[in-house]
Amino acid sequence: MSILNMLRLVLGLSVLCCVFVTSSAQTCRNQTFSNRVFATCRDLPQLTAYLHWTYDEASGKLDIAFKHAGITSTNRWVAWAINPRNSLDPAMIGAQALVAIPQANGSPRAYTSSIASTATQLEEGSISYPVEGLSATYQNNEVTIFATLTLPNGTTSLVHVWQDGPLSGSTPQEHSHETSHQNSKETLNLISGSSTQASGNSRQKRRNTHGVLNAVSWGILMPMGAIIARYLKVFKSAEPAWFYLHVTCQASAYIVGVSGFGTGLKLGSESEGVESDNHRTIGIILICLGTLQVFALFLRLNKDHKYRVYWNAYHHLVGYATIGLSIANVFVGFDTLEKYVGDRYHSWRSAYIGIIGALGVIAILLEAYTWIIVLKRRKSENKMPHEANGVNGHDSRPQQV
């Protein structure tokens, strides 16, 4: 055989292999079901999953077959859900799920579950859609869920989410937080079959921005400004630098905090169904208290003014209240995040605890040190009148020339 013929043979075999691989690649279009035919199907973008459906808009009947490949063990659960709030972030909270758990012997257990929080264990219960013919199969490492749901009148699109995760005995456990699992959600048009996925991690970026701005401003800069004012002014050499440092720190915290408050309002308007009333209320109170402190700066009285003592009381009371609420609200924010997105921000909480703990230790050390200085200064001042008369009644102070 000539070299040319060998090349032709190799090229032909390569083409055949490519055709074979392409044709054998699994897509929803080459999947079939016994006694079931669906009008539309879609290869879902994550987790090797597929959705087949037939939708009758007039009656709201939605027949679905959700197939999830790659389930190599009966020690995993599979779920497909619709989010009635039509929210992609968080798509899980409020989702109405169809769950399948493969069994070692027999057909998978299939049931419905309404998801109220990220801590769910997919407890069996009724959902907000009427469901008929719910069943599941487990063959060739693939779990398929069949069901007919009745959607509200006029529904043309929905937000759906799909997941799989481990079991502990027969109880579903939390799914992975890898990117493929985080992005297993989309808005699906039931009529055209088109879909819209979450726009990258834009919502998460805004969430991160909101958290960083507020933790740094209200949660770190505000306490730092108070530490500067309380302890540096004890040192005469720090006058008047401590005052300008204090004002700079607090003003920066207020400006950055207002920006963080604005991002929070925007984030809240986009997060329908997310309950953050306590966090929002404390945030509004902080903005009001911070604004009062700004006005206090412009109304600052001279040290020898007869009403200065009242200004000091007002400034200190509002200032310490702001700091206390600021730190508390950072933790309320972390609690809200953990409720709706899981423990993804646990490291952030730990980092903030470390920072605020370090500031607390510094404040305690400075408190002790400054009290030592103040007591020594008072002791020295108490001796001055006695020493001023000298041992024999003469003035012992250095004479000015």
Tab-separated table of C-alpha atoms in Angstrom:
chain	number	residue	atom	x	y	z
A	1	MET	CA	0.000	0.000	0.000
A	2	SER	CA	1.379	3.356	-1.028
A	3	ILE	CA	1.885	6.200	1.423
A	4	LEU	CA	-0.817	8.188	-0.355
A	5	ASN	CA	-3.361	5.388	0.118
A	6	MET	CA	-2.375	5.044	3.764
A	7	LEU	CA	-2.945	8.746	4.283
A	8	ARG	CA	-6.343	8.465	2.624
A	9	LEU	CA	-7.220	5.526	4.873
A	10	VAL	CA	-6.154	7.361	8.045
A	11	LEU	CA	-8.074	10.471	6.980
A	12	GLY	CA	-11.188	8.403	6.228
A	13	LEU	CA	-11.016	6.637	9.585
A	14	SER	CA	-10.581	9.986	11.353
A	15	VAL	CA	-13.670	11.389	9.668
A	16	LEU	CA	-15.678	8.282	10.580
A	17	CYS	CA	-14.522	8.532	14.190
A	18	CYS	CA	-15.536	12.179	14.344
A	19	VAL	CA	-18.957	11.377	12.913
A	20	PHE	CA	-19.381	8.500	15.356
A	21	VAL	CA	-18.359	10.579	18.379
A	22	THR	CA	-20.599	13.455	17.325
A	23	SER	CA	-23.593	11.216	16.709
A	24	SER	CA	-23.074	9.322	19.950
A	25	ALA	CA	-22.848	12.475	22.066
A	26	GLN	CA	-25.954	12.557	24.255
A	27	THR	CA	-28.400	15.377	23.687
A	28	CYS	CA	-32.053	15.680	24.575
A	29	ARG	CA	-33.015	15.186	20.938
A	30	ASN	CA	-31.763	11.600	20.817
A	31	GLN	CA	-33.412	10.665	24.127
A	32	THR	CA	-36.699	8.784	24.030
A	33	PHE	CA	-39.155	7.543	26.627
A	34	SER	CA	-41.495	4.589	26.443
A	35	ASN	CA	-45.111	5.649	25.953
A	36	ARG	CA	-44.163	9.317	26.357
A	37	VAL	CA	-43.535	11.959	23.711
A	38	PHE	CA	-42.701	15.558	24.506
A	39	ALA	CA	-43.037	18.579	22.238
A	40	THR	CA	-39.844	20.394	23.285
A	41	CYS	CA	-36.591	19.601	25.005
A	42	ARG	CA	-33.517	21.434	26.192
A	43	ASP	CA	-29.953	20.462	27.079
A	44	LEU	CA	-29.495	22.221	30.390
A	45	PRO	CA	-26.202	24.117	30.732
A	46	GLN	CA	-25.041	22.543	34.004
A	47	LEU	CA	-24.776	19.137	35.715
A	48	THR	CA	-25.360	16.991	32.594
A	49	ALA	CA	-29.093	17.453	32.822
A	50	TYR	CA	-31.933	17.611	30.277
A	51	LEU	CA	-35.503	18.838	30.372
A	52	HIS	CA	-38.324	17.601	28.119
A	53	TRP	CA	-41.737	19.239	28.260
A	54	THR	CA	-45.112	19.727	26.649
A	55	TYR	CA	-47.049	22.816	27.699
A	56	ASP	CA	-50.691	23.641	27.116
A	57	GLU	CA	-50.971	27.365	27.817
A	58	ALA	CA	-54.772	27.308	27.818
A	59	SER	CA	-55.040	24.801	30.663
A	60	GLY	CA	-51.679	25.491	32.294
A	61	LYS	CA	-50.761	21.797	32.114
A	62	LEU	CA	-47.007	21.242	32.001
A	63	ASP	CA	-45.821	17.665	31.346
A	64	ILE	CA	-42.120	17.282	32.123
A	65	ALA	CA	-39.383	14.702	32.097
A	66	PHE	CA	-36.245	15.851	33.869
A	67	LYS	CA	-33.231	13.625	33.242
A	68	HIS	CA	-29.992	13.876	35.238
A	69	ALA	CA	-27.065	11.780	34.041
A	70	GLY	CA	-23.922	10.843	35.954
A	71	ILE	CA	-25.638	9.590	39.111
A	72	THR	CA	-23.381	6.610	39.697
A	73	SER	CA	-24.552	5.834	43.230
A	74	THR	CA	-27.882	5.314	44.960
A	75	ASN	CA	-26.465	7.457	47.758
A	76	ARG	CA	-27.472	10.705	46.036
A	77	TRP	CA	-30.651	12.729	45.602
A	78	VAL	CA	-31.815	14.565	42.480
A	79	ALA	CA	-34.264	17.462	42.313
A	80	TRP	CA	-35.892	19.753	39.774
A	81	ALA	CA	-37.848	22.780	40.963
A	82	ILE	CA	-39.789	25.849	39.897
A	83	ASN	CA	-39.388	29.144	41.751
A	84	PRO	CA	-42.780	30.919	41.856
A	85	ARG	CA	-41.107	34.247	42.619
A	86	ASN	CA	-39.351	34.157	39.227
A	87	SER	CA	-36.129	35.161	40.959
A	88	LEU	CA	-32.772	33.845	39.795
A	89	ASP	CA	-31.009	35.000	42.932
A	90	PRO	CA	-31.730	33.364	45.198
A	91	ALA	CA	-33.438	30.799	42.984
A	92	MET	CA	-33.455	28.101	45.650
A	93	ILE	CA	-35.434	29.906	48.359
A	94	GLY	CA	-39.140	29.367	47.815
A	95	ALA	CA	-38.588	26.798	45.064
A	96	GLN	CA	-41.211	24.070	44.665
A	97	ALA	CA	-39.283	20.852	44.092
A	98	LEU	CA	-39.775	17.414	42.650
A	99	VAL	CA	-37.303	15.110	44.395
A	100	ALA	CA	-36.090	11.632	43.468
A	101	ILE	CA	-33.959	9.372	45.649
A	102	PRO	CA	-32.657	6.189	43.997
A	103	GLN	CA	-33.239	3.008	45.985
A	104	ALA	CA	-30.982	-0.017	46.119
A	105	ASN	CA	-33.951	-2.194	45.206
A	106	GLY	CA	-36.852	-0.994	43.129
A	107	SER	CA	-37.842	2.351	41.649
A	108	PRO	CA	-36.606	5.643	43.112
A	109	ARG	CA	-38.680	7.326	45.749
A	110	ALA	CA	-40.314	10.439	44.227
A	111	TYR	CA	-42.021	13.169	46.233
A	112	THR	CA	-42.576	16.936	46.432
A	113	SER	CA	-40.839	19.423	48.724
A	114	SER	CA	-41.224	23.167	49.323
A	115	ILE	CA	-37.831	24.770	49.994
A	116	ALA	CA	-37.946	27.482	52.664
A	117	SER	CA	-34.228	27.991	53.335
A	118	THR	CA	-30.742	26.857	52.392
A	119	ALA	CA	-30.758	24.607	55.454
A	120	THR	CA	-33.470	22.442	53.921
A	121	GLN	CA	-33.165	18.671	53.952
A	122	LEU	CA	-35.829	18.433	51.265
A	123	GLU	CA	-38.502	17.276	53.667
A	124	GLU	CA	-41.531	15.788	51.963
A	125	GLY	CA	-44.514	18.111	51.782
A	126	SER	CA	-47.053	19.705	49.490
A	127	ILE	CA	-46.071	22.394	46.977
A	128	SER	CA	-47.928	25.352	45.524
A	129	TYR	CA	-48.613	23.621	42.179
A	130	PRO	CA	-51.035	20.736	41.684
A	131	VAL	CA	-48.975	17.685	40.688
A	132	GLU	CA	-50.129	14.527	38.931
A	133	GLY	CA	-48.358	11.364	37.850
A	134	LEU	CA	-45.181	11.979	39.823
A	135	SER	CA	-42.724	9.125	39.325
A	136	ALA	CA	-39.041	8.492	38.745
A	137	THR	CA	-36.697	5.956	37.148
A	138	TYR	CA	-33.037	5.114	37.688
A	139	GLN	CA	-31.317	3.386	34.783
A	140	ASN	CA	-27.807	3.525	33.327
A	141	ASN	CA	-26.676	6.017	35.993
A	142	GLU	CA	-29.484	8.367	34.985
A	143	VAL	CA	-32.329	9.592	37.169
A	144	THR	CA	-35.455	10.745	35.344
A	145	ILE	CA	-38.373	12.485	37.039
A	146	PHE	CA	-41.799	12.515	35.371
A	147	ALA	CA	-44.693	14.722	36.431
A	148	THR	CA	-47.563	16.889	35.258
A	149	LEU	CA	-47.904	20.273	36.965
A	150	THR	CA	-50.685	22.828	36.618
A	151	LEU	CA	-49.289	26.349	36.371
A	152	PRO	CA	-51.197	29.593	37.002
A	153	ASN	CA	-53.174	31.022	34.085
A	154	GLY	CA	-51.137	33.100	31.686
A	155	THR	CA	-47.796	31.551	32.583
A	156	THR	CA	-45.406	31.644	29.626
A	157	SER	CA	-42.037	31.448	31.389
A	158	LEU	CA	-40.645	30.273	34.675
A	159	VAL	CA	-37.465	30.151	36.728
A	160	HIS	CA	-36.331	26.586	37.294
A	161	VAL	CA	-33.440	25.136	39.234
A	162	TRP	CA	-31.981	21.627	39.326
A	163	GLN	CA	-29.562	19.997	41.739
A	164	ASP	CA	-28.108	16.786	43.080
A	165	GLY	CA	-26.433	16.065	46.373
A	166	PRO	CA	-25.395	13.425	48.894
A	167	LEU	CA	-27.538	11.464	51.310
A	168	SER	CA	-26.976	10.706	54.955
A	169	GLY	CA	-28.892	7.491	55.336
A	170	SER	CA	-32.081	8.439	53.551
A	171	THR	CA	-31.913	12.167	54.368
A	172	PRO	CA	-30.776	14.639	51.677
A	173	GLN	CA	-27.779	16.748	52.613
A	174	GLU	CA	-26.519	20.076	51.275
A	175	HIS	CA	-25.405	20.091	47.645
A	176	SER	CA	-21.962	21.182	46.472
A	177	HIS	CA	-21.187	24.881	46.060
A	178	GLU	CA	-19.049	24.413	42.986
A	179	THR	CA	-19.718	26.754	40.071
A	180	SER	CA	-21.734	24.148	38.169
A	181	HIS	CA	-24.103	23.798	41.109
A	182	GLN	CA	-24.311	27.519	41.768
A	183	ASN	CA	-25.266	28.172	38.134
A	184	SER	CA	-27.787	25.351	37.695
A	185	LYS	CA	-30.710	27.738	37.233
A	186	GLU	CA	-32.265	29.736	34.423
A	187	THR	CA	-35.382	31.475	33.191
A	188	LEU	CA	-37.118	29.259	30.651
A	189	ASN	CA	-39.688	30.375	28.075
A	190	LEU	CA	-42.119	27.474	27.849
A	191	ILE	CA	-43.506	28.629	24.491
A	192	SER	CA	-40.346	29.341	22.499
A	193	GLY	CA	-37.955	27.099	24.421
A	194	SER	CA	-35.456	29.931	24.824
A	195	SER	CA	-33.747	30.563	28.136
A	196	THR	CA	-31.940	33.269	30.055
A	197	GLN	CA	-29.275	32.306	32.517
A	198	ALA	CA	-28.122	34.368	35.468
A	199	SER	CA	-25.936	37.175	34.156
A	200	GLY	CA	-22.623	35.910	35.433
A	201	ASN	CA	-22.168	36.671	39.122
A	202	SER	CA	-23.389	40.274	38.914
A	203	ARG	CA	-25.747	39.890	41.879
A	204	GLN	CA	-23.031	38.237	43.921
A	205	LYS	CA	-20.628	41.042	43.014
A	206	ARG	CA	-23.144	43.634	44.222
A	207	ARG	CA	-23.663	41.582	47.372
A	208	ASN	CA	-19.919	41.468	47.948
A	209	THR	CA	-19.583	45.202	47.274
A	210	HIS	CA	-22.357	45.986	49.736
A	211	GLY	CA	-20.767	43.794	52.394
A	212	VAL	CA	-17.252	45.180	51.979
A	213	LEU	CA	-18.334	48.839	51.922
A	214	ASN	CA	-20.421	48.527	55.069
A	215	ALA	CA	-18.080	46.256	57.017
A	216	VAL	CA	-15.140	48.574	56.336
A	217	SER	CA	-17.044	51.837	56.969
A	218	TRP	CA	-19.510	51.211	59.786
A	219	GLY	CA	-17.819	48.101	61.155
A	220	ILE	CA	-14.124	49.108	61.131
A	221	LEU	CA	-13.520	52.814	60.397
A	222	MET	CA	-16.152	53.997	62.891
A	223	PRO	CA	-14.630	52.066	65.841
A	224	MET	CA	-11.135	53.160	64.756
A	225	GLY	CA	-12.196	56.799	64.755
A	226	ALA	CA	-13.569	56.431	68.290
A	227	ILE	CA	-10.345	54.780	69.484
A	228	ILE	CA	-8.319	57.641	68.023
A	229	ALA	CA	-10.490	60.279	69.724
A	230	ARG	CA	-10.581	58.561	73.101
A	231	TYR	CA	-6.951	57.609	73.506
A	232	LEU	CA	-4.694	59.806	71.380
A	233	LYS	CA	-5.932	63.069	72.884
A	234	VAL	CA	-4.491	61.977	76.246
A	235	PHE	CA	-1.042	62.551	74.793
A	236	LYS	CA	-0.283	66.266	74.633
A	237	SER	CA	2.056	65.721	71.703
A	238	ALA	CA	-0.855	64.403	69.648
A	239	GLU	CA	-2.735	67.712	69.886
A	240	PRO	CA	-4.379	68.697	67.501
A	241	ALA	CA	-3.442	65.826	65.125
A	242	TRP	CA	-5.772	63.401	66.914
A	243	PHE	CA	-8.758	65.637	66.144
A	244	TYR	CA	-8.067	65.769	62.416
A	245	LEU	CA	-7.425	62.011	62.339
A	246	HIS	CA	-10.699	61.443	64.148
A	247	VAL	CA	-12.678	63.679	61.789
A	248	THR	CA	-11.022	62.151	58.704
A	249	CYS	CA	-11.727	58.612	59.877
A	250	GLN	CA	-15.372	59.270	60.786
A	251	ALA	CA	-16.089	61.354	57.690
A	252	SER	CA	-14.615	58.632	55.464
A	253	ALA	CA	-16.676	56.013	57.276
A	254	TYR	CA	-19.848	58.069	56.759
A	255	ILE	CA	-19.238	58.673	53.041
A	256	VAL	CA	-18.340	55.040	52.344
A	257	GLY	CA	-21.224	53.908	54.551
A	258	VAL	CA	-23.731	55.978	52.575
A	259	SER	CA	-22.434	54.293	49.405
A	260	GLY	CA	-22.850	50.906	51.048
A	261	PHE	CA	-26.363	51.840	52.139
A	262	GLY	CA	-27.224	52.763	48.538
A	263	THR	CA	-25.967	49.421	47.222
A	264	GLY	CA	-28.018	47.714	49.919
A	265	LEU	CA	-31.210	49.441	48.803
A	266	LYS	CA	-30.522	48.416	45.214
A	267	LEU	CA	-29.745	44.853	46.250
A	268	GLY	CA	-32.888	44.667	48.356
A	269	SER	CA	-35.101	45.826	45.484
A	270	GLU	CA	-33.668	43.032	43.315
A	271	SER	CA	-33.993	40.310	45.955
A	272	GLU	CA	-37.695	39.666	46.163
A	273	GLY	CA	-38.540	37.188	48.868
A	274	VAL	CA	-35.337	37.786	50.846
A	275	GLU	CA	-36.293	38.803	54.384
A	276	SER	CA	-33.792	41.356	55.661
A	277	ASP	CA	-36.069	43.677	57.651
A	278	ASN	CA	-33.830	43.814	60.732
A	279	HIS	CA	-30.719	44.481	58.671
A	280	ARG	CA	-32.485	47.192	56.664
A	281	THR	CA	-33.992	48.856	59.754
A	282	ILE	CA	-30.670	49.021	61.587
A	283	GLY	CA	-29.070	50.376	58.412
A	284	ILE	CA	-31.606	53.223	58.246
A	285	ILE	CA	-31.034	54.015	61.936
A	286	LEU	CA	-27.269	54.104	61.333
A	287	ILE	CA	-27.660	56.547	58.449
A	288	CYS	CA	-29.753	58.810	60.708
A	289	LEU	CA	-27.253	58.620	63.585
A	290	GLY	CA	-24.324	59.191	61.236
A	291	THR	CA	-26.043	62.248	59.796
A	292	LEU	CA	-26.601	63.590	63.323
A	293	GLN	CA	-22.884	63.228	63.987
A	294	VAL	CA	-22.090	65.200	60.838
A	295	PHE	CA	-24.342	68.030	62.051
A	296	ALA	CA	-22.680	67.802	65.459
A	297	LEU	CA	-19.344	68.597	63.818
A	298	PHE	CA	-20.708	71.866	62.445
A	299	LEU	CA	-22.348	72.708	65.790
A	300	ARG	CA	-19.227	71.968	67.840
A	301	LEU	CA	-18.839	74.471	70.692
A	302	ASN	CA	-15.617	75.893	72.111
A	303	LYS	CA	-14.104	74.022	75.039
A	304	ASP	CA	-14.847	76.836	77.471
A	305	HIS	CA	-18.459	77.276	76.369
A	306	LYS	CA	-20.938	76.745	79.198
A	307	TYR	CA	-22.988	74.321	77.090
A	308	ARG	CA	-20.000	72.299	75.867
A	309	VAL	CA	-20.688	69.585	78.458
A	310	TYR	CA	-24.089	68.948	76.873
A	311	TRP	CA	-22.567	68.814	73.397
A	312	ASN	CA	-20.000	66.287	74.633
A	313	ALA	CA	-22.731	64.106	76.154
A	314	TYR	CA	-24.740	64.220	72.929
A	315	HIS	CA	-21.692	63.485	70.744
A	316	HIS	CA	-20.524	60.572	72.885
A	317	LEU	CA	-23.978	59.040	73.285
A	318	VAL	CA	-24.766	59.136	69.562
A	319	GLY	CA	-21.234	58.039	68.661
A	320	TYR	CA	-21.151	54.954	70.878
A	321	ALA	CA	-24.689	54.009	69.868
A	322	THR	CA	-23.627	54.203	66.221
A	323	ILE	CA	-20.593	52.002	66.822
A	324	GLY	CA	-22.574	49.399	68.750
A	325	LEU	CA	-25.290	49.197	66.120
A	326	SER	CA	-22.705	49.174	63.321
A	327	ILE	CA	-20.926	46.107	64.658
A	328	ALA	CA	-24.226	44.383	65.426
A	329	ASN	CA	-25.550	45.067	61.927
A	330	VAL	CA	-22.490	43.547	60.291
A	331	PHE	CA	-23.306	40.275	62.051
A	332	VAL	CA	-27.000	40.604	61.193
A	333	GLY	CA	-25.888	40.909	57.566
A	334	PHE	CA	-23.805	37.753	57.850
A	335	ASP	CA	-26.784	35.919	59.369
A	336	THR	CA	-28.959	37.006	56.438
A	337	LEU	CA	-26.359	35.779	53.954
A	338	GLU	CA	-26.039	32.410	55.652
A	339	LYS	CA	-29.814	32.008	55.654
A	340	TYR	CA	-30.136	32.500	51.897
A	341	VAL	CA	-26.806	31.518	50.330
A	342	GLY	CA	-25.384	29.060	52.843
A	343	ASP	CA	-21.992	29.244	54.542
A	344	ARG	CA	-20.236	30.733	51.523
A	345	TYR	CA	-19.382	33.827	53.592
A	346	HIS	CA	-18.240	32.002	56.724
A	347	SER	CA	-14.626	33.047	56.069
A	348	TRP	CA	-15.763	36.671	55.833
A	349	ARG	CA	-17.411	36.414	59.239
A	350	SER	CA	-14.251	34.878	60.711
A	351	ALA	CA	-12.088	37.626	59.205
A	352	TYR	CA	-14.337	40.352	60.609
A	353	ILE	CA	-14.369	38.720	64.038
A	354	GLY	CA	-10.563	38.731	63.913
A	355	ILE	CA	-10.399	42.413	62.945
A	356	ILE	CA	-12.966	43.654	65.452
A	357	GLY	CA	-11.415	41.436	68.111
A	358	ALA	CA	-7.991	42.985	67.445
A	359	LEU	CA	-9.494	46.483	67.713
A	360	GLY	CA	-11.107	45.442	70.990
A	361	VAL	CA	-7.797	44.215	72.416
A	362	ILE	CA	-6.063	47.418	71.291
A	363	ALA	CA	-8.801	49.493	72.943
A	364	ILE	CA	-8.456	47.557	76.220
A	365	LEU	CA	-4.660	47.984	76.263
A	366	LEU	CA	-4.913	51.666	75.436
A	367	GLU	CA	-7.602	52.121	78.094
A	368	ALA	CA	-5.295	50.662	80.738
A	369	TYR	CA	-2.266	52.615	79.496
A	370	THR	CA	-4.055	55.956	79.304
A	371	TRP	CA	-5.502	55.479	82.790
A	372	ILE	CA	-1.966	54.937	84.096
A	373	ILE	CA	-0.892	58.176	82.408
A	374	VAL	CA	-3.903	60.104	83.720
A	375	LEU	CA	-3.407	58.861	87.292
A	376	LYS	CA	0.312	59.738	87.208
A	377	ARG	CA	-0.533	63.165	85.834
A	378	ARG	CA	-3.097	63.765	88.579
A	379	LYS	CA	-0.653	62.601	91.227
A	380	SER	CA	1.966	64.952	89.858
A	381	GLU	CA	-0.506	67.853	89.773
A	382	ASN	CA	-1.535	67.185	93.404
A	383	LYS	CA	2.098	67.485	94.501
A	384	MET	CA	2.609	70.785	92.722
A	385	PRO	CA	0.877	73.072	95.296
A	386	HIS	CA	2.959	71.583	98.162
A	387	GLU	CA	6.230	71.755	96.253
A	388	ALA	CA	5.423	75.275	95.092
A	389	ASN	CA	6.010	76.624	98.667
A	390	GLY	CA	9.332	74.832	99.123
A	391	VAL	CA	10.517	73.032	102.237
A	392	ASN	CA	10.999	76.241	104.283
A	393	GLY	CA	8.179	78.177	102.761
A	394	HIS	CA	10.238	79.340	99.806
A	395	ASP	CA	9.030	78.928	96.255
A	396	SER	CA	10.780	75.834	94.839
A	397	ARG	CA	9.680	76.445	91.258
A	398	PRO	CA	12.404	77.380	88.816
A	399	GLN	CA	12.712	81.128	88.656
A	400	GLN	CA	12.209	82.741	85.332
A	401	VAL	CA	14.979	84.871	84.082
